[in-house]
Coordinates of C-alpha atoms in Angstrom, one line a residue:
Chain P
X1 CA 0.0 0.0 0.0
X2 CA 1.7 3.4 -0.9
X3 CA 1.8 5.9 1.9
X4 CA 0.3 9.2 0.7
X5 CA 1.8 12.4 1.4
X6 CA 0.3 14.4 4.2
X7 CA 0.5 17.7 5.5
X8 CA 3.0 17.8 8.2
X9 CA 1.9 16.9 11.8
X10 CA -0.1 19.6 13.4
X11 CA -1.2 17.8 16.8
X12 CA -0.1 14.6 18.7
X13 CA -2.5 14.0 20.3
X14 CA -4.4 10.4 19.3
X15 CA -7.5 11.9 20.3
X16 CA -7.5 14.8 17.5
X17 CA -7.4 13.4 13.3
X18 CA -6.2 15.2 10.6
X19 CA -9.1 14.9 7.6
X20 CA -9.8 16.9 4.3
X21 CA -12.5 19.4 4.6
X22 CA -16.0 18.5 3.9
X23 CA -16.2 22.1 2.0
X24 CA -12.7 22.2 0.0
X25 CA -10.6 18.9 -0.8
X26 CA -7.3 20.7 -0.6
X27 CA -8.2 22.2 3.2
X28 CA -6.9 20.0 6.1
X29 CA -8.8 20.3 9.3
X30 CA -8.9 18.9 12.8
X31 CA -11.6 16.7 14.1
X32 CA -11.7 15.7 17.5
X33 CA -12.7 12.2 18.8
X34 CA -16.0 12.0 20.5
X35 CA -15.2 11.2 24.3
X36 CA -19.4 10.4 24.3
X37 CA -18.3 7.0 21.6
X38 CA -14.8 6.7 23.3
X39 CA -15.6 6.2 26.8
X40 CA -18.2 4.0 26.1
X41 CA -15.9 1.4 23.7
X42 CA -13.4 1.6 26.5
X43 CA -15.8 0.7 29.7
X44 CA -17.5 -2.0 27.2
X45 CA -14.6 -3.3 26.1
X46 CA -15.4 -2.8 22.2
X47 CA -11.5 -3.6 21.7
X48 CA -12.3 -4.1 17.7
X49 CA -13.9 -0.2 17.4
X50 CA -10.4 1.0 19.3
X51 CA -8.3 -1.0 17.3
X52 CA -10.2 0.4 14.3
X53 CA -9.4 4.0 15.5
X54 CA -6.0 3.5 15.7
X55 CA -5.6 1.8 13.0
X56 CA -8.2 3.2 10.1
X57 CA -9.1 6.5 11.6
X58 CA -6.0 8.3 13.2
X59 CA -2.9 8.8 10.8
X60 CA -0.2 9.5 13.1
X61 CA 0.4 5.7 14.6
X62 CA 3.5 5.0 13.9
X63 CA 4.3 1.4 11.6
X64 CA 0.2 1.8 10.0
X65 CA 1.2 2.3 6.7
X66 CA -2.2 4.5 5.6
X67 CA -3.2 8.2 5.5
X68 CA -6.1 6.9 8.1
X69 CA -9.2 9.4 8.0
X70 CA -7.3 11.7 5.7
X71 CA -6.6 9.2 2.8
X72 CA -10.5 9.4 2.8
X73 CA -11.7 9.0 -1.1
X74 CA -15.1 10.4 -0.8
X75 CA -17.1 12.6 1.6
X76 CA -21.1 12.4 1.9
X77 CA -23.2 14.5 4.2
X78 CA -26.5 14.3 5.8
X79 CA -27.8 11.4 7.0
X80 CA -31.4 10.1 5.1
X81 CA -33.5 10.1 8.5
X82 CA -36.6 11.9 7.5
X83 CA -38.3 14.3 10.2
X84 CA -35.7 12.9 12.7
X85 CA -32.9 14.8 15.0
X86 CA -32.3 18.1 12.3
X87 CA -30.1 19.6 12.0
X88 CA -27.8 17.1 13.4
X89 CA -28.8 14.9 10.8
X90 CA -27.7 17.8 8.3
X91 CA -24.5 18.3 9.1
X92 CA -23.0 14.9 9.6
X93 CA -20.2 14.1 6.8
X94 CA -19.6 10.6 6.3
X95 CA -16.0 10.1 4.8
X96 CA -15.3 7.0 2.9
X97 CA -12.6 4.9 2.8
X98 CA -11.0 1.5 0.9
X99 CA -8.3 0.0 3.8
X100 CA -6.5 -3.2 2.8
X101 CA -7.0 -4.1 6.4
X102 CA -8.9 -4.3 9.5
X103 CA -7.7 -4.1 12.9
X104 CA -8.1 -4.8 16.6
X105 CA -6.5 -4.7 20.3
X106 CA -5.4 -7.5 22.0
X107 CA -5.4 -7.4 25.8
X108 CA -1.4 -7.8 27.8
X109 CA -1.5 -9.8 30.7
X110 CA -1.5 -6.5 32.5
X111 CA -4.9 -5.3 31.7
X112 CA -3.8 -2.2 30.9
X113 CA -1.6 -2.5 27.4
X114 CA -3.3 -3.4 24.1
X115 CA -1.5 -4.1 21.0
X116 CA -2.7 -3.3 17.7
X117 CA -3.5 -6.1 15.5
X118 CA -4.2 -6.5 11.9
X119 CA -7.0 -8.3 10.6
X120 CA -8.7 -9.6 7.6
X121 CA -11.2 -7.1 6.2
X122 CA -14.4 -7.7 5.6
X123 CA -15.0 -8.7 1.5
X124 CA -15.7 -6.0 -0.8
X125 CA -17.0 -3.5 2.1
X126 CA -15.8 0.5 2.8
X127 CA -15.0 2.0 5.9
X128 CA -16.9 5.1 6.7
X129 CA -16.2 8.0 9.6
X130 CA -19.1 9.4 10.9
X131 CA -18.0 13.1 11.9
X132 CA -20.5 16.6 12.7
X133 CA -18.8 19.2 11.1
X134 CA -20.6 22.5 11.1
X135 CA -19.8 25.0 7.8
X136 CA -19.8 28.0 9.8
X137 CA -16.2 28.1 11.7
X138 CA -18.2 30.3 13.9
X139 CA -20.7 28.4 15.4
X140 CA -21.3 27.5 18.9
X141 CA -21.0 24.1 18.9
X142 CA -17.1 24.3 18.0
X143 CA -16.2 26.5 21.5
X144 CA -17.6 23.7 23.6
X145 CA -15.4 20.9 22.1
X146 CA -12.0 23.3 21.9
X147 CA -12.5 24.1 25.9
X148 CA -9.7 21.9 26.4
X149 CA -6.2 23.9 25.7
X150 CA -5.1 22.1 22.8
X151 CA -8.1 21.8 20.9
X152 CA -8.4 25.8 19.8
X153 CA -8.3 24.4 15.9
X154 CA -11.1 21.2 15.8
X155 CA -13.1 21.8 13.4
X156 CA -15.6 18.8 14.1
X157 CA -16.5 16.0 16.2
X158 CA -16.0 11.9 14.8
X159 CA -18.8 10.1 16.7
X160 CA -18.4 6.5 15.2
X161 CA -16.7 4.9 12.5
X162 CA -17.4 1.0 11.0
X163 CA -17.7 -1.2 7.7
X164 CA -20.6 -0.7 5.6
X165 CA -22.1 -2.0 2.2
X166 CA -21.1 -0.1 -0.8
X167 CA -23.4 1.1 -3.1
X168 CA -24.6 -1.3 -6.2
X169 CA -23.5 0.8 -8.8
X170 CA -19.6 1.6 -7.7
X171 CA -18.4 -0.7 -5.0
X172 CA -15.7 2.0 -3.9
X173 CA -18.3 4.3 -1.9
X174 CA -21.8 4.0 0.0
X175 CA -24.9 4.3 -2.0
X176 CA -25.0 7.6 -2.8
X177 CA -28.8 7.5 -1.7
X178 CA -28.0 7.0 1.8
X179 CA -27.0 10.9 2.1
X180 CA -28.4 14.3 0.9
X181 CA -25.1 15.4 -1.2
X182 CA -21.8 13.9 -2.3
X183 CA -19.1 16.3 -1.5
X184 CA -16.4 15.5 -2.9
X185 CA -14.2 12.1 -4.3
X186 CA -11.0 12.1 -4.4
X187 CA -9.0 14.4 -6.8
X188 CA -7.6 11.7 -9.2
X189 CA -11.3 10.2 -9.6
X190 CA -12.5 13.6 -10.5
X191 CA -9.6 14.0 -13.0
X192 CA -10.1 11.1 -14.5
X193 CA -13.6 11.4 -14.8
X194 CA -13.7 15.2 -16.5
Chain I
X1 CA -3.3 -12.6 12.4
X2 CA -0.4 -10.2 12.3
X3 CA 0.9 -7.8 14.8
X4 CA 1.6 -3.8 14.1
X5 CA 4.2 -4.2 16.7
X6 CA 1.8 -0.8 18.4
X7 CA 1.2 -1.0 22.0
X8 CA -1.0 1.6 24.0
X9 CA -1.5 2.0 27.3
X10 CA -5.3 2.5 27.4
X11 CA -5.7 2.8 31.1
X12 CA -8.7 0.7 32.1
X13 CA -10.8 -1.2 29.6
X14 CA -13.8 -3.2 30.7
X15 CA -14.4 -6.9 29.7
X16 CA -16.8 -7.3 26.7
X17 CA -20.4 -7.9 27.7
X18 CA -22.9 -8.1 24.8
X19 CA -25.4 -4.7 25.9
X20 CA -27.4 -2.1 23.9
X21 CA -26.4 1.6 24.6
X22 CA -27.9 4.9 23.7
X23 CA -25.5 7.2 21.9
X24 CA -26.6 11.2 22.2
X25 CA -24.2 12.3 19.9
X26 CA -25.7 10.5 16.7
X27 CA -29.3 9.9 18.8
X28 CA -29.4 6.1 18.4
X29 CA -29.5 2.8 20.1
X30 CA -26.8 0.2 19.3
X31 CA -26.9 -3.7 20.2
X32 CA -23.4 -5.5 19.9
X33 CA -23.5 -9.0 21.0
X34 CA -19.7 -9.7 19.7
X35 CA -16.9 -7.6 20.1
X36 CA -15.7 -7.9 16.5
X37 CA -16.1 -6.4 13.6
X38 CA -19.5 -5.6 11.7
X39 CA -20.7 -4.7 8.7
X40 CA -23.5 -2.4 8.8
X41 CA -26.4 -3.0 6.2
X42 CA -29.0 -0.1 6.2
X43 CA -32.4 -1.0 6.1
X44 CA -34.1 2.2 6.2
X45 CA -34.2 5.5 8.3
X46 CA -34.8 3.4 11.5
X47 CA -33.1 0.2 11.4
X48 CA -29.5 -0.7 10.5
X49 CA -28.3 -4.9 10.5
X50 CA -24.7 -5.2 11.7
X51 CA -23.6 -8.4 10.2
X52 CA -20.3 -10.4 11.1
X53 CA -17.2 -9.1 8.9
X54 CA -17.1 -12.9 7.1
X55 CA -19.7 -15.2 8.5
X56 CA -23.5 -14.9 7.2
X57 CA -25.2 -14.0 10.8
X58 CA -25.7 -11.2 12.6
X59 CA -24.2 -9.5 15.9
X60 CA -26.1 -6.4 16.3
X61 CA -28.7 -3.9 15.1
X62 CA -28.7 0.0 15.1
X63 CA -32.5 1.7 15.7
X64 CA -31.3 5.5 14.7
X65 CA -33.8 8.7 15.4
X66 CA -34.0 6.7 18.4
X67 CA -35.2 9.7 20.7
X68 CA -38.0 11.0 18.3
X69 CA -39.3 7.4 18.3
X70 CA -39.4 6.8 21.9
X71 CA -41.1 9.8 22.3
X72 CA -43.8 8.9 19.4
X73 CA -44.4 5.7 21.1
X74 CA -43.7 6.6 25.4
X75 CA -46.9 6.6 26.0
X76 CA -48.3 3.2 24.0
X77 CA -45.1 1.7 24.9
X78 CA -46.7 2.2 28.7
X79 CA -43.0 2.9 29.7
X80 CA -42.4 4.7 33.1
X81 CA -39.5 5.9 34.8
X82 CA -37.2 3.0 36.8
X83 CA -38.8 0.6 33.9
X84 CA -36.5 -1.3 31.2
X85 CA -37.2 -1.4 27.7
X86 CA -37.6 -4.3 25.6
X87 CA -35.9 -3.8 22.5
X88 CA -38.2 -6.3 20.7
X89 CA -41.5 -4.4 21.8
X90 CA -39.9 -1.3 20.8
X91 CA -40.0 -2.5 17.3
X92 CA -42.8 -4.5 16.9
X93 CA -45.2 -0.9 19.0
X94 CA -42.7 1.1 16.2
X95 CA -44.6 -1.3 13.4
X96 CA -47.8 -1.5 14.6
X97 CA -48.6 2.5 15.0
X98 CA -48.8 3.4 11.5
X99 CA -45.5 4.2 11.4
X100 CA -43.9 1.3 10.0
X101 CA -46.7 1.5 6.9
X102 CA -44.2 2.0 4.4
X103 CA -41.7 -1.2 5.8
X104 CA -44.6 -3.4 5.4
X105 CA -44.8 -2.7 1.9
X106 CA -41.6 -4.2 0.9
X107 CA -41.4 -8.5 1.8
X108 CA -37.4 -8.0 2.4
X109 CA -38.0 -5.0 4.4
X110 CA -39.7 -7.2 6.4
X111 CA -38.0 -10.1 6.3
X112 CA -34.9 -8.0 7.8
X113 CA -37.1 -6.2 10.7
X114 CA -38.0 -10.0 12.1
X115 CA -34.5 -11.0 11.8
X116 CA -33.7 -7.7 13.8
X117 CA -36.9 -8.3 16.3
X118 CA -35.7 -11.9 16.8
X119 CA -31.9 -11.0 17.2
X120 CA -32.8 -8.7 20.3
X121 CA -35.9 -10.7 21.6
X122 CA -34.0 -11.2 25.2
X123 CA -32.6 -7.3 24.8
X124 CA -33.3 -4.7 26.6
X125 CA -32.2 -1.3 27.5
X126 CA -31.8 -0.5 31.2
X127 CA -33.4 2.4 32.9
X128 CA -30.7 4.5 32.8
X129 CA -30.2 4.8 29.4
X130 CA -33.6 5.2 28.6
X131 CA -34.2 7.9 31.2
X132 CA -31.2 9.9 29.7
X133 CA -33.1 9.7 26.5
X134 CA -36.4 11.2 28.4
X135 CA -34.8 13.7 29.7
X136 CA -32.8 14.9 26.5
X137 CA -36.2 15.6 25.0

């Protein structure tokens, strides 16, 4: 798998991603993992949706040869949930993705170390990142998650992330009809499509 | 299975119990019986299958809008604060109240609500997390 070439390192932290702008391809934001999803994988043990993160969603582990969330190929947004939860619904941007693997913790003796694992993946699936990301930098929504000093550039919120059917007419991406607008696909698609 | 030679420290992790959980941030309910792997399968605005990454069964569903739901169907659903609620009944009063008109018009529609009513006919979700739901209206 080739590595793609990323913007340099802006943040550390495992708990912020680098991703491509719902709004512009060429703009790299930073989205901030949902401590609702994470603290509820970790005190259920979900060891398959943390290895996941580290190894699909986050691209700064070292020796995970991928671009994780940024090496994204498409980006959808707003859920299809008539009448239901707006404008949450609205604003969530689903970014798609083709890994070459799966992953997963395994437990140390110790009950306190993990190691990522590779896995299998699932047959002819994508991998989707579920993330709110408002278009107005100024809304309100954005000072409660950058409270903690650190955070002063997320840009959005990743609440879940998993394996999904693709669509039936292009097995790279999600049916289309799942959300209310494609954003973007990735630049050498587009190319070659004009 | 390979090793990415990665450890973390993740401070403490509980030990995998099978256990639906309410989830503010994207308003929905999620049943994992496994802790592998799933692939989700949307059947509609309400229900999602989450189907083993190689075998043909299921270890979970997703019932999303979950809030607006409850709150169409608190009062036929009889639920009251302190009670649990049955995942099965949830979907089968969700059905039965006009709502799930449009389901019923499609056999593999549902076909894949019974195999989701069956999946989580010992499931339930416990007070607490219904209660947070009630009170986020």
């Amino acid at each position: 798998m080739s590595i793609p070439s990323l913007p340099p390192p802006v943040h550390n932290s495992l708990e912020i991603v680098r991703a491509r702008s719902p709004f512009d391809y060429d703009e790299t934001l930073l989205l901030l993992r949902s401590s609702e999803a994470w603290d509820d994988f970790r005190a259920s043990g979900k060891l398959s949706k943390i290895g996941q993160y580290f190894g699909l969603v986050h691209s700064g582990i070292e020796r995970v040869d991928g671009a994780g969330m940024h090496g994204a190929t498409a980006c959808f947004r707003g859920l299809l949930r008539p009448r239901w939860n707006r404008p949450l619904d609205d604003e969530i941007c689903v970014y798609s993705m083709n890994p070459r693997r799966d992953f997963t913790m395994q437990r140390a003796a110790d009950n306190v170390k993990f190691t990522l694992q590779d896995l299998t993946p699932p047959r002819s699936r994508v991998f989707v990142v579920l993330a709110e990301v408002p278009e107005d930098p100024s809304d309100p929504r954005l000072e409660e998650w950058r409270k903690i000093p650190g955070l002063e550039e997320v840009r959005g919120l990743i609440h879940d992330w998993e394996w999904t059917v693709p669509g039936l007419d292009d097995d790279n991406f999600p049916a289309a009809s799942r959300f209310h607008e494609q954003l973007w696909q990735e630049r050498r698609r587009r190319h070659e499509n004009r | 299975m390979k090793t990415a030679d990665t450890t973390f420290d993740l401070g403490e992790v509980g030990q995998f119990q099978p256990h639906a959980k309410y989830h503010h941030g994207l308003d929905m309910v999620v049943y994992l019986a496994e802790d592998c792997s799933y692939v989700s399968e949307p059947v509609d605005g309400f229900l999602t299958l989450l189907w083993h990454p190689y075998d043909t069964r299921l270890v979970g569903i997703k019932l999303k809008g979950f809030r607006y739901a409850f709150l169409q169907l608190q009062n036929k659903l009889g639920w009251k604060e302190g009670d649990w609620l049955p995942l099965q009944r949830f979907i089968e009063t969700w059905l039965t109240n006009g709502l799930g008109h449009e389901i019923m018009k499609s056999e593999e529609a549902k076909h894949k609500y019974r195999l989701a009513q069956d999946y989580v006919a010992q499931v339930c979700l416990v007070s607490d997390e219904v209660e947070k739901i009630a009170s986020a209206a």
